Structures are given as C-alpha cells and as structure tokens.
Tab-separated table of C-alpha atoms in Angstrom:
chain	number	residue	atom	x	y	z
H	506	MET	CA	-0.006	0.013	0.104
H	507	ILE	CA	1.021	3.562	-0.635
H	508	ASN	CA	0.070	6.136	2.144
H	509	LEU	CA	-0.608	9.600	0.796
H	510	THR	CA	-2.515	12.414	3.115
H	511	ILE	CA	-4.571	14.939	1.244
H	512	ILE	CA	-6.034	18.000	2.804
H	513	ASP	CA	-9.072	19.416	0.897
H	514	ARG	CA	-9.629	23.202	0.258
H	515	ASP	CA	-11.724	23.331	3.334
H	516	GLY	CA	-8.951	22.283	5.554
H	517	SER	CA	-10.165	18.651	5.890
H	518	ARG	CA	-7.448	16.017	6.237
H	519	GLN	CA	-7.754	12.503	4.903
H	520	ASP	CA	-5.344	9.666	4.862
H	521	LEU	CA	-5.343	7.698	1.684
H	522	GLU	CA	-4.054	4.125	1.259
H	523	ILE	CA	-3.599	3.280	-2.546
H	524	PRO	CA	-2.719	-0.118	-3.747
H	525	GLU	CA	0.902	-0.588	-5.547
H	526	GLY	CA	0.704	-1.131	-9.045
H	527	ILE	CA	-2.528	0.599	-9.952
H	528	ASN	CA	-0.728	3.149	-12.633
H	529	LEU	CA	-3.084	5.953	-12.040
H	530	SER	CA	-1.928	9.444	-11.644
H	531	LEU	CA	-2.535	11.575	-8.411
H	532	MET	CA	-5.239	13.317	-9.972
H	533	GLU	CA	-6.985	10.278	-10.796
H	534	VAL	CA	-6.827	8.787	-7.499
H	535	LEU	CA	-8.233	12.225	-5.921
H	536	LYS	CA	-11.241	11.824	-8.495
H	537	ALA	CA	-11.682	8.243	-7.744
H	538	SER	CA	-11.553	9.362	-3.865
H	539	GLU	CA	-14.580	11.505	-4.681
H	540	TYR	CA	-12.665	14.859	-4.277
H	541	ASP	CA	-13.973	17.908	-6.355
H	542	ILE	CA	-11.304	18.332	-8.823
H	543	LEU	CA	-11.982	19.943	-12.166
H	544	ALA	CA	-9.195	18.191	-14.381
H	545	THR	CA	-10.775	19.736	-17.465
H	546	CYS	CA	-8.150	18.435	-19.572
H	547	GLY	CA	-8.349	14.707	-18.690
H	548	GLY	CA	-4.487	14.713	-17.549
H	549	MET	CA	-2.601	15.969	-20.615
H	550	GLY	CA	-1.185	18.862	-18.344
H	551	ILE	CA	-2.735	21.615	-20.235
H	552	CYS	CA	-5.215	23.027	-17.959
H	553	ALA	CA	-3.751	23.394	-14.484
H	554	THR	CA	-7.282	22.766	-13.115
H	555	CYS	CA	-5.839	19.802	-10.931
H	556	HIS	CA	-3.119	22.039	-8.837
H	557	VAL	CA	-1.878	20.642	-5.724
H	558	GLU	CA	0.586	21.916	-3.121
H	559	VAL	CA	3.075	19.539	-1.592
H	560	LEU	CA	3.098	20.239	2.275
H	561	GLU	CA	5.308	17.211	2.657
H	562	ALA	CA	7.460	15.370	0.608
H	563	PRO	CA	9.549	12.241	0.664
H	564	GLU	CA	13.129	12.693	-0.983
H	565	THR	CA	11.812	10.287	-4.029
H	566	LEU	CA	8.930	12.707	-5.119
H	567	PRO	CA	9.808	13.028	-8.769
H	568	PRO	CA	10.989	16.429	-9.832
H	569	VAL	CA	8.978	18.984	-11.905
H	570	ASN	CA	9.714	18.290	-15.710
H	571	ASP	CA	9.755	21.331	-17.807
H	572	THR	CA	6.366	21.017	-19.355
H	573	GLU	CA	4.704	20.922	-15.798
H	574	LEU	CA	6.563	23.837	-15.199
H	575	ASP	CA	5.704	25.924	-18.011
H	576	MET	CA	2.009	25.299	-17.174
H	577	LEU	CA	2.374	25.870	-13.308
H	578	ASP	CA	3.985	29.620	-14.617
H	579	THR	CA	0.622	30.337	-15.883
H	580	LEU	CA	-1.059	29.780	-12.289
H	581	PRO	CA	-1.236	32.857	-10.585
H	582	GLU	CA	-1.500	31.103	-7.282
H	583	ALA	CA	1.164	28.651	-7.927
H	584	GLY	CA	3.983	28.760	-5.420
H	585	PRO	CA	7.399	26.571	-5.195
H	586	ASN	CA	5.863	23.727	-4.007
H	587	SER	CA	3.111	23.535	-6.453
H	588	ARG	CA	2.331	20.469	-9.079
H	589	LEU	CA	-0.232	19.431	-11.483
H	590	SER	CA	-1.615	16.243	-9.856
H	591	CYS	CA	-2.156	14.676	-13.330
H	592	GLN	CA	1.699	14.550	-13.776
H	593	LEU	CA	2.289	12.769	-10.516
H	594	ARG	CA	2.329	8.798	-10.973
H	595	VAL	CA	0.872	7.315	-8.019
H	596	ASN	CA	3.783	4.637	-6.791
H	597	GLU	CA	6.200	4.011	-3.981
H	598	THR	CA	7.845	7.360	-5.070
H	599	LEU	CA	4.883	9.374	-3.062
H	600	GLU	CA	4.770	7.116	0.056
H	601	GLY	CA	4.138	9.497	2.807
H	602	ALA	CA	3.480	12.624	0.966
H	603	ILE	CA	0.850	15.350	1.986
H	604	PHE	CA	-0.834	17.361	-0.781
H	605	LYS	CA	-3.192	20.055	-0.524
H	606	ILE	CA	-5.785	20.570	-3.155
H	607	MET	CA	-5.714	24.020	-4.696
H	608	GLY	CA	-7.208	23.938	-8.225
H	609	GLU	CA	-10.763	25.022	-9.222
H	610	SER	CA	-13.480	23.044	-8.064
H	611	ASN	CA	-16.474	22.107	-10.327
W	894	MET	CA	-27.723	36.491	-41.237
W	895	ILE	CA	-26.529	32.994	-41.941
W	896	THR	CA	-29.072	30.604	-42.660
W	897	THR	CA	-28.467	26.627	-41.881
W	898	ASP	CA	-29.728	23.510	-40.822
W	899	ILE	CA	-27.494	22.630	-38.115
W	900	CYS	CA	-25.496	25.028	-35.952
W	901	ILE	CA	-22.335	23.330	-34.327
W	902	ILE	CA	-20.742	25.437	-31.689
W	903	GLY	CA	-17.150	23.873	-31.838
W	904	ALA	CA	-14.989	23.028	-34.844
W	905	GLY	CA	-12.938	20.631	-33.102
W	906	PRO	CA	-12.573	16.810	-34.512
W	907	VAL	CA	-16.177	15.933	-33.076
W	908	GLY	CA	-17.574	19.085	-34.434
W	909	LEU	CA	-16.449	18.255	-37.865
W	910	PHE	CA	-17.193	14.851	-37.939
W	911	ALA	CA	-20.909	15.894	-37.228
W	912	VAL	CA	-20.688	17.576	-40.552
W	913	PHE	CA	-19.918	14.342	-42.260
W	914	GLU	CA	-22.939	12.613	-40.606
W	915	ALA	CA	-25.362	15.385	-41.213
W	916	GLY	CA	-23.914	15.896	-44.887
W	917	LEU	CA	-25.109	12.356	-45.534
W	918	LEU	CA	-28.543	13.043	-44.269
W	919	LYS	CA	-28.376	16.439	-46.703
W	920	MET	CA	-28.318	18.302	-43.955
W	921	ARG	CA	-26.170	21.882	-44.100
W	922	CYS	CA	-24.198	22.799	-41.241
W	923	HIS	CA	-21.996	25.879	-40.326
W	924	LEU	CA	-19.706	25.762	-37.449
W	925	ILE	CA	-18.756	28.430	-34.762
W	926	ASP	CA	-15.593	28.498	-33.022
W	927	ALA	CA	-13.965	30.955	-30.252
W	928	LEU	CA	-10.492	29.970	-31.663
W	929	PRO	CA	-9.258	31.054	-34.862
W	930	GLN	CA	-8.759	28.002	-36.580
W	931	VAL	CA	-10.502	24.907	-36.833
W	932	GLY	CA	-9.305	21.577	-34.922
W	933	GLY	CA	-10.197	22.722	-31.390
W	934	GLN	CA	-7.727	21.166	-28.945
W	935	LEU	CA	-6.056	19.109	-31.554
W	936	SER	CA	-4.666	22.055	-33.401
W	937	GLU	CA	-4.587	24.464	-30.645
W	938	ILE	CA	-2.724	22.387	-28.232
W	939	TYR	CA	-1.017	19.419	-29.433
W	940	PRO	CA	-1.020	19.343	-33.314
W	941	GLN	CA	2.337	17.249	-33.334
W	942	LYS	CA	1.149	14.726	-31.004
W	943	PRO	CA	0.170	11.317	-32.213
W	944	ILE	CA	-3.008	9.854	-31.351
W	945	TYR	CA	-3.293	5.988	-31.015
W	946	ASP	CA	-7.021	5.126	-30.738
W	947	ILE	CA	-8.408	6.386	-33.975
W	948	PRO	CA	-10.069	3.300	-35.670
W	949	GLY	CA	-7.862	2.699	-38.745
W	950	PHE	CA	-5.027	4.819	-37.921
W	951	PRO	CA	-2.407	2.813	-35.828
W	952	ALA	CA	-0.917	6.536	-35.224
W	953	ILE	CA	-1.917	9.653	-36.437
W	954	ASN	CA	-0.788	13.146	-35.604
W	955	ALA	CA	-3.549	15.621	-34.216
W	956	GLN	CA	-3.130	18.082	-36.873
W	957	ASP	CA	-3.354	15.272	-39.914
W	958	LEU	CA	-6.542	13.724	-38.273
W	959	VAL	CA	-7.804	17.555	-38.403
W	960	ASN	CA	-6.897	17.511	-42.060
W	961	ASN	CA	-8.192	14.404	-42.971
W	962	LEU	CA	-11.354	15.301	-41.267
W	963	LEU	CA	-11.397	18.612	-43.344
W	964	ASP	CA	-11.140	16.616	-46.615
W	965	GLN	CA	-13.747	14.337	-45.514
W	966	ILE	CA	-16.485	16.863	-45.029
W	967	ASN	CA	-15.554	19.272	-47.929
W	968	PRO	CA	-18.204	17.703	-50.191
W	969	PHE	CA	-20.741	19.087	-47.821
W	970	HIS	CA	-19.510	22.301	-48.026
W	971	PRO	CA	-19.676	23.297	-44.500
W	972	THR	CA	-19.472	27.245	-43.758
W	973	PHE	CA	-17.145	28.574	-40.533
W	974	THR	CA	-17.445	31.624	-38.302
W	975	LEU	CA	-13.864	31.600	-36.480
W	976	GLY	CA	-12.464	33.495	-33.586
W	977	GLU	CA	-16.163	34.552	-32.206
W	978	ARG	CA	-17.707	33.138	-29.267
W	979	VAL	CA	-21.441	32.313	-29.271
W	980	GLU	CA	-22.865	34.287	-26.730
W	981	LYS	CA	-26.669	33.884	-27.281
W	982	LEU	CA	-29.125	31.294	-28.121
W	983	GLU	CA	-33.025	32.300	-28.694
W	984	ARG	CA	-35.519	29.804	-29.523
W	985	GLN	CA	-37.904	31.393	-32.027
W	986	GLU	CA	-41.579	30.639	-32.206
W	987	ASP	CA	-41.426	28.015	-34.741
W	988	GLY	CA	-38.966	26.216	-32.803
W	989	SER	CA	-35.792	26.724	-34.558
W	990	TYR	CA	-32.847	28.681	-33.078
W	991	LEU	CA	-30.971	32.034	-33.580
W	992	VAL	CA	-27.338	31.924	-32.273
W	993	THR	CA	-25.549	35.124	-31.796
W	994	SER	CA	-21.874	35.664	-31.377
W	995	ASN	CA	-20.026	38.029	-29.442
W	996	GLU	CA	-19.232	39.902	-32.935
W	997	ASN	CA	-23.040	39.871	-33.774
W	998	THR	CA	-22.777	37.399	-36.204
W	999	GLU	CA	-26.479	35.856	-36.294
W	1000	ILE	CA	-27.021	32.031	-37.537
W	1001	HIS	CA	-30.532	30.849	-38.021
W	1002	CYS	CA	-30.870	27.042	-37.697
W	1003	GLN	CA	-33.370	24.168	-37.028
W	1004	VAL	CA	-30.868	22.355	-34.769
W	1005	VAL	CA	-28.097	23.537	-32.566
W	1006	VAL	CA	-25.157	20.845	-31.644
W	1007	ILE	CA	-22.751	21.890	-28.859
W	1008	ALA	CA	-19.278	20.070	-29.724
W	1009	ALA	CA	-17.417	22.700	-27.459
W	1010	GLY	CA	-15.101	20.250	-25.982
W	1011	LEU	CA	-13.276	21.538	-22.976
W	1012	GLY	CA	-15.538	25.150	-23.550
W	1013	SER	CA	-14.015	28.147	-24.251
W	1014	PHE	CA	-10.520	29.108	-23.462
W	1015	GLU	CA	-10.764	32.372	-21.269
W	1016	PRO	CA	-8.239	34.414	-19.213
W	1017	ARG	CA	-7.041	32.964	-16.300
W	1018	LYS	CA	-7.760	35.781	-13.583
W	1019	PRO	CA	-5.596	36.426	-10.693
W	1020	ALA	CA	-6.954	36.542	-7.190
W	1021	VAL	CA	-6.666	40.520	-6.778
W	1022	GLU	CA	-9.296	42.481	-4.733
W	1023	ARG	CA	-11.757	44.532	-6.933
W	1024	LEU	CA	-10.343	43.099	-10.125
W	1025	GLU	CA	-13.448	42.427	-11.679
W	1026	ASP	CA	-14.790	46.116	-10.617
W	1027	PHE	CA	-12.127	47.455	-13.071
W	1028	GLU	CA	-12.646	45.011	-16.026
W	1029	GLY	CA	-13.021	47.285	-19.104
W	1030	LYS	CA	-12.212	50.544	-16.788
W	1031	GLY	CA	-8.019	49.822	-16.488
W	1032	VAL	CA	-8.181	45.821	-16.517
W	1033	ALA	CA	-7.512	44.097	-19.640
W	1034	TYR	CA	-6.620	40.751	-19.882
W	1035	MET	CA	-5.364	40.837	-23.547
W	1036	VAL	CA	-3.792	43.575	-25.860
W	1037	LYS	CA	-6.150	43.953	-28.735
W	1038	ASN	CA	-5.359	47.533	-29.633
W	1039	PRO	CA	-1.831	48.818	-28.556
W	1040	GLU	CA	-2.833	52.392	-29.296
W	1041	LEU	CA	-4.947	52.353	-26.202
W	1042	PHE	CA	-1.967	52.010	-23.976
W	1043	ARG	CA	0.115	54.865	-25.846
W	1044	ASP	CA	1.479	57.430	-23.578
W	1045	LYS	CA	-0.266	55.530	-20.468
W	1046	ARG	CA	1.209	53.747	-17.394
W	1047	ILE	CA	1.067	50.224	-17.422
W	1048	VAL	CA	1.409	47.364	-15.297
W	1049	LEU	CA	1.820	44.021	-16.312
W	1050	ALA	CA	1.838	40.676	-14.432
W	1051	GLY	CA	2.804	37.468	-15.514
W	1052	GLY	CA	6.115	35.362	-16.184
W	1053	GLY	CA	5.121	33.651	-19.339
W	1054	ASP	CA	5.725	34.554	-22.958
W	1055	SER	CA	2.888	36.821	-23.166
W	1056	ALA	CA	3.748	38.809	-20.089
W	1057	LEU	CA	7.263	39.261	-21.505
W	1058	ASP	CA	6.541	40.139	-25.189
W	1059	TRP	CA	3.802	42.657	-24.388
W	1060	THR	CA	6.081	44.404	-21.662
W	1061	LEU	CA	8.724	44.704	-24.266
W	1062	PHE	CA	6.144	45.706	-26.988
W	1063	LEU	CA	4.462	48.211	-24.851
W	1064	SER	CA	7.869	49.670	-23.467
W	1065	GLU	CA	8.089	51.318	-26.759
W	1066	ILE	CA	4.801	53.367	-26.826
W	1067	ALA	CA	3.660	53.620	-22.942
W	1068	LYS	CA	4.648	56.191	-20.996
W	1069	GLU	CA	5.942	53.876	-18.020
W	1070	VAL	CA	5.638	49.854	-18.006
W	1071	THR	CA	6.127	47.670	-15.124
W	1072	LEU	CA	6.138	44.184	-14.870
W	1073	ILE	CA	5.499	42.242	-11.884
W	1074	HIS	CA	6.220	38.301	-11.473
W	1075	ARG	CA	5.991	36.274	-8.634
W	1076	GLY	CA	9.276	34.925	-9.257
W	1077	GLU	CA	12.860	36.088	-9.920
W	1078	THR	CA	13.304	33.915	-13.196
W	1079	PHE	CA	10.989	33.726	-16.251
W	1080	ARG	CA	9.367	30.656	-18.124
W	1081	GLY	CA	9.139	32.413	-21.202
W	1082	ALA	CA	11.528	32.458	-23.815
W	1083	PRO	CA	15.284	33.273	-22.837
W	1084	ASP	CA	15.766	35.676	-25.230
W	1085	SER	CA	12.572	37.819	-24.323
W	1086	ALA	CA	13.603	37.338	-20.737
W	1087	GLU	CA	17.068	38.688	-21.684
W	1088	LYS	CA	15.540	41.981	-23.330
W	1089	VAL	CA	13.423	42.286	-19.897
W	1090	PHE	CA	16.318	41.962	-17.770
W	1091	ALA	CA	18.519	44.522	-20.161
W	1092	LYS	CA	15.623	47.108	-20.195
W	1093	ALA	CA	15.122	46.990	-16.785
W	1094	GLU	CA	18.786	47.958	-16.039
W	1095	GLN	CA	18.645	50.791	-18.587
W	1096	GLY	CA	15.527	52.026	-16.782
W	1097	GLN	CA	13.155	51.407	-19.746
W	1098	ILE	CA	10.947	49.414	-17.723
W	1099	ASN	CA	10.194	48.883	-14.128
W	1100	LEU	CA	10.599	45.138	-13.093
W	1101	ILE	CA	9.380	43.750	-9.575
W	1102	LEU	CA	10.297	40.459	-8.847
W	1103	ASN	CA	9.053	38.318	-6.221
W	1104	ALA	CA	6.089	40.269	-5.979
W	1105	ASN	CA	2.268	39.979	-6.543
W	1106	VAL	CA	-0.603	42.502	-7.138
W	1107	SER	CA	-2.897	42.168	-4.379
W	1108	ALA	CA	-5.718	45.089	-4.721
W	1109	LEU	CA	-6.870	47.692	-7.030
W	1110	ASN	CA	-8.167	51.173	-6.322
W	1111	GLY	CA	-9.734	53.888	-8.373
W	1112	ASN	CA	-12.971	55.784	-8.854
W	1113	GLY	CA	-14.987	55.009	-12.130
W	1114	HIS	CA	-11.408	53.862	-13.606
W	1115	LEU	CA	-8.214	52.357	-12.397
W	1116	LYS	CA	-5.809	54.618	-10.604
W	1117	GLU	CA	-3.704	52.366	-8.402
W	1118	ILE	CA	-2.491	48.888	-7.517
W	1119	ALA	CA	-0.849	47.778	-4.368
W	1120	VAL	CA	1.912	45.263	-4.785
W	1121	VAL	CA	2.682	42.800	-2.032
W	1122	GLN	CA	6.591	42.027	-2.005
W	1123	LYS	CA	7.764	38.531	-0.768
W	1124	ASP	CA	8.700	40.186	2.932
W	1125	LYS	CA	4.623	41.041	3.014
W	1126	SER	CA	5.614	44.815	2.557
W	1127	VAL	CA	2.911	46.746	0.281
W	1128	THR	CA	3.734	49.138	-2.230
W	1129	ASN	CA	1.055	51.501	-4.071
W	1130	LEU	CA	1.687	52.389	-7.489
W	1131	ASP	CA	-0.423	54.988	-9.794
W	1132	VAL	CA	-1.321	53.252	-13.009
W	1133	ASP	CA	-3.737	53.661	-15.737
W	1134	TYR	CA	-4.037	50.070	-16.987
W	1135	PHE	CA	-3.386	46.704	-15.319
W	1136	ILE	CA	-2.831	44.008	-17.495
W	1137	PRO	CA	-2.649	40.210	-15.801
W	1138	LEU	CA	-1.403	37.766	-18.080
W	1139	PHE	CA	-1.682	34.236	-16.914
W	1140	GLY	CA	-2.797	32.218	-19.798
W	1141	LEU	CA	-6.154	30.708	-20.681
W	1142	THR	CA	-8.249	28.460	-18.942
W	1143	PRO	CA	-11.356	26.237	-20.403
W	1144	LYS	CA	-14.681	27.530	-18.991
W	1145	LEU	CA	-18.261	26.813	-19.884
W	1146	GLY	CA	-18.584	30.434	-20.548
W	1147	PRO	CA	-22.076	31.444	-21.793
W	1148	ILE	CA	-22.908	27.806	-22.293
W	1149	ALA	CA	-23.433	27.840	-18.676
W	1150	ASP	CA	-26.486	30.205	-18.858
W	1151	TRP	CA	-28.812	28.586	-21.442
W	1152	ASN	CA	-30.623	26.528	-19.116
W	1153	LEU	CA	-28.848	23.464	-19.868
W	1154	ALA	CA	-29.089	20.615	-17.422
W	1155	ILE	CA	-25.297	20.773	-16.364
W	1156	ASP	CA	-23.147	18.232	-13.808
W	1157	LYS	CA	-19.636	19.154	-12.885
W	1158	SER	CA	-19.100	21.654	-16.098
W	1159	ALA	CA	-20.368	19.192	-18.392
W	1160	ILE	CA	-23.873	19.036	-20.376
W	1161	GLU	CA	-25.988	15.933	-19.584
W	1162	VAL	CA	-27.537	14.330	-22.709
W	1163	ASN	CA	-29.371	11.098	-22.937
W	1164	THR	CA	-27.997	8.424	-24.730
W	1165	LYS	CA	-30.533	7.719	-27.353
W	1166	ASP	CA	-29.706	10.654	-29.382
W	1167	PHE	CA	-27.318	12.904	-27.160
W	1168	MET	CA	-29.959	15.533	-27.018
W	1169	THR	CA	-29.762	18.048	-23.872
W	1170	ASN	CA	-32.635	18.704	-21.621
W	1171	VAL	CA	-33.620	21.313	-24.256
W	1172	GLU	CA	-35.269	20.073	-27.454
W	1173	ARG	CA	-33.264	20.519	-30.432
W	1174	ILE	CA	-30.088	21.238	-28.730
W	1175	TYR	CA	-27.493	18.336	-28.426
W	1176	ALA	CA	-24.068	18.192	-27.050
W	1177	ILE	CA	-21.620	15.492	-28.282
W	1178	GLY	CA	-18.040	15.200	-27.277
W	1179	ASP	CA	-16.064	15.848	-24.397
W	1180	ILE	CA	-18.525	18.547	-23.388
W	1181	ASN	CA	-21.269	16.207	-22.590
W	1182	THR	CA	-21.864	13.479	-19.882
W	1183	TYR	CA	-23.851	10.626	-19.158
W	1184	PRO	CA	-23.250	7.313	-17.176
W	1185	GLY	CA	-20.403	5.642	-18.871
W	1186	LYS	CA	-19.169	8.835	-20.620
W	1187	LEU	CA	-15.521	8.304	-21.850
W	1188	LYS	CA	-13.849	11.258	-23.226
W	1189	LEU	CA	-12.518	9.813	-26.362
W	1190	ILE	CA	-12.492	11.340	-30.039
W	1191	LEU	CA	-13.968	7.910	-31.229
W	1192	CYS	CA	-16.886	8.193	-28.636
W	1193	GLY	CA	-17.725	11.622	-29.812
W	1194	PHE	CA	-17.912	10.539	-33.441
W	1195	HIS	CA	-20.118	7.777	-32.548
W	1196	GLU	CA	-22.114	10.524	-30.558
W	1197	ALA	CA	-21.945	12.621	-33.845
W	1198	ALA	CA	-23.861	9.968	-35.883
W	1199	LEU	CA	-26.633	9.108	-33.227
W	1200	MET	CA	-27.252	13.047	-33.465
W	1201	ALA	CA	-27.512	13.508	-37.014
W	1202	GLN	CA	-29.970	10.345	-37.102
W	1203	SER	CA	-32.095	12.307	-34.628
W	1204	ALA	CA	-31.605	16.026	-35.913
W	1205	PHE	CA	-33.237	14.791	-39.197
W	1206	LYS	CA	-36.508	15.120	-38.210
W	1207	TYR	CA	-36.421	18.556	-37.176
W	1208	VAL	CA	-34.512	19.650	-40.261
W	1209	PHE	CA	-36.847	17.715	-42.705
W	1210	PRO	CA	-40.294	17.086	-40.862
W	1211	GLU	CA	-42.040	15.812	-43.868
W	1212	GLN	CA	-39.559	13.120	-44.468
W	1213	LYS	CA	-39.152	9.530	-43.339
W	1214	LEU	CA	-35.361	8.667	-42.285
W	1215	SER	CA	-34.118	5.389	-43.806
W	1216	PHE	CA	-30.649	4.287	-42.883
W	1217	LYS	CA	-28.276	3.782	-45.601
W	1218	TYR	CA	-24.556	2.527	-45.545
W	1219	THR	CA	-22.046	4.477	-47.245
W	1220	THR	CA	-20.578	1.336	-48.847
W	1221	VAL	CA	-24.204	0.985	-50.712
W	1222	ASN	CA	-24.807	4.761	-51.583
W	1223	GLY	CA	-21.398	6.535	-51.497
W	1224	ILE	CA	-21.047	10.385	-50.602
W	1225	HIS	CA	-23.448	12.528	-52.323
W	1226	ALA	CA	-22.277	16.310	-52.038
W	1227	LEU	CA	-25.045	18.353	-51.171
C-alpha cells in the first residue's frame, strides 16, 4: 500500500491507502476518492485545474519537468511547492507525501 | 444573417465529423468556434502529438487527423465563423434557433449542436481584490489595440511569453511600463527574458520580482494598484492600466446560462440521441456527460452519428429517414 495524506480546500484532512501497481496519476486517484477536482483536460497537463501543493514530500518525489513547470507558471497562485496532480504517478515515490488541493472546483 | 440546418458550436474533431454525418442526410452545417482556426484542442494544444486510438490509424498526428476530417467533410461544403464566441441562443416561435456571437454574427438554424470540448478558453484571472470591478475600466486581459496604451502607465503581471512580449512591445509606446512577477526567473523565451532584464537595467521598464498585485483602487477607472512583496510589505503604484497575463483556462462560458442541465461543468444528455434537456439542442464530444461517458474522440464520433439521425426529423419534418450505408450509397455532395 502507498500512504498519502490529502488536505481539501476546507482544511479537512484524510489519509488514503492506495494499492501498489495501479498505474494511476494522483489526479485520477483524487477523482476516484471523490474529491472535487476539475481536471478539465483529463490529464494532459494543459489546463492546470488539478493543481496541488506539496506540504510534505519524501525525497523520492519525482522532480517537476519543464512542461509541468511551464503550465504551473501560468497559475497566478502557484508557489514553489506547486504540482499538477495529473503529472504525478501514484507509486512508492510518493509514500508519505501530504498534498493540499488547490485547483479550481467544479 | 447566416441560414443553415445545423449550427455546430465548436470546430474540433467531433464538430467536424458531425458535418459528415449530417451531410450524409443532406443537412447543411455552419460551425462557429472561439479559436481562430478549426481543430479545437488538437490544433491549438497538441498538433504534433500522435493519437493512437482512431480506428484504422495505428497512429496519426493530431493535425493530420484534423486535415483528414476537413477533406472528408469538404463535399458537404460546411461554412465557418472562426474567432468568435457564441453568446446568445434564442428559441424562435417555430422551434428553430437564432445563435448570436460576441461579434453579433447571427446564425439561424433548426438544430444546435454543442461540440465545444473543454469549453471556451478564457483568461485566467489572479486573485486580486476588486479585479472584476475594473474590467474594461483599466483592467485588460489581452492587448487588442496597442494604441489604447500609448503614453499611459501600464502594469503587467505574469512570467510567461505573453507577459514578456507585451512588456517589451508596450515599453516602446507607453509612458511607463512595470512588469510584476511572483518569481525571479522567467519561463518564457530566454531571449525575451534577457531583453526584459536588459531594459530594466537601462531604466526603460520597472521590473518588480518576487511580488504580486494584491488590490486595485480607483474611482470609475483604475488609478492605483497595491503590490505585495515577498516580505509582505506593500507598495502602491499609480497606474492607468493593469494587464494580468496568466494564460487561458477552459470555461463553459455563456453555455452555463442556457438552462441546460449541467453536472460538473459538463452538459447532461441522453444516450439515445445525445440531446440535452432542451429540445433541438444536442451536446456531443467532451462537453457532454452521461453514465459511462468516456472522453475519447471516437466516442464523440459515435455521438455525432446518432445526433445526426435524430436531428433529421427537425430539419426535414415531412420526410421519413431510412438508414443507408456509405458502402451502398457512396457520398453524395449537397
């Protein structure tokens, strides 16, 4: 199991246990967990509506790539710990991470 | 006024293929799209990316698919209004519709098909106090007519290519140009970033890094903006125009006000013919939702075919529709 903590826009906090090997993005996991994530582009990294802030990250968290940075740079409210949840694969590299949902709601 | 059988809102792949399916049934189509070219997301966002799930094409570049669709619908002579956004949809007494764009183009049609994909792309707005109060009164999200800014005091915000390019351009004609960016490096083209830094050093522009605009003030027109620095200190600047440039984000736009049933930014349809809750208005492709919906181009193509079969009864109420394969009848131009 991969353990993540999600903090919603209203501050509510939930621990998620995700089975290993599911090959989903964090955005897909959040949607499946019934969080209100717009994710308009369906995971292509072109709408930035699945924006999350990383509050705590393991050292293994994959770095931001150029394309993701380009998109994050268009977000007025993005900060140094911002990520697009559609660009993060849920696997052992995220173990223990704490994410805060930032993107637009439906 | 443009008169047609079907007005298709959105000229992406699904909207284009709807022309083909309508054309087989001798229905004429007019397409309208907010983007200046056809192809929707495919042409605008990922024209060179291969798509692998179009039947018959193991792989096809997005723009090639758009070009092929244009070839495929060419015999049916569709007409286009591009670069305009649909603003109004008015039902006429006889059940037909009058569609009006933001440029006042009017399209009279028997059936409306919304194939708007992600919706229309609108400027992303920063969280700035009183921003919307000054829209059109000092706040602009794009530079349509640079002459408006001649000899004025301009503040731009953003760190991408648009912010850099317009800073450089406006610095040549404005009285004073300030660029505010929340970071200290730019993601835009390195050459543009270098020019901005050089102009800042020469005193030709004011460059404020690690800062954000937090509030706007004025009386009828923008007069002053508040800039908050990383250390939380606030500085006020006298300005005539504020131009936040943070890219575009897809929104439903005016579609949200047409009394259509909407669930999570998508239009609810039935799966019999993909009509919305309003008669003669259909929604196909990524813009719609129903149980089991998959946002795939090929699903949109299927939806277009069923929509056309259903729309026929409104366009030709006196005729009986009999289904025919193209392999039997071929393609007969309108």
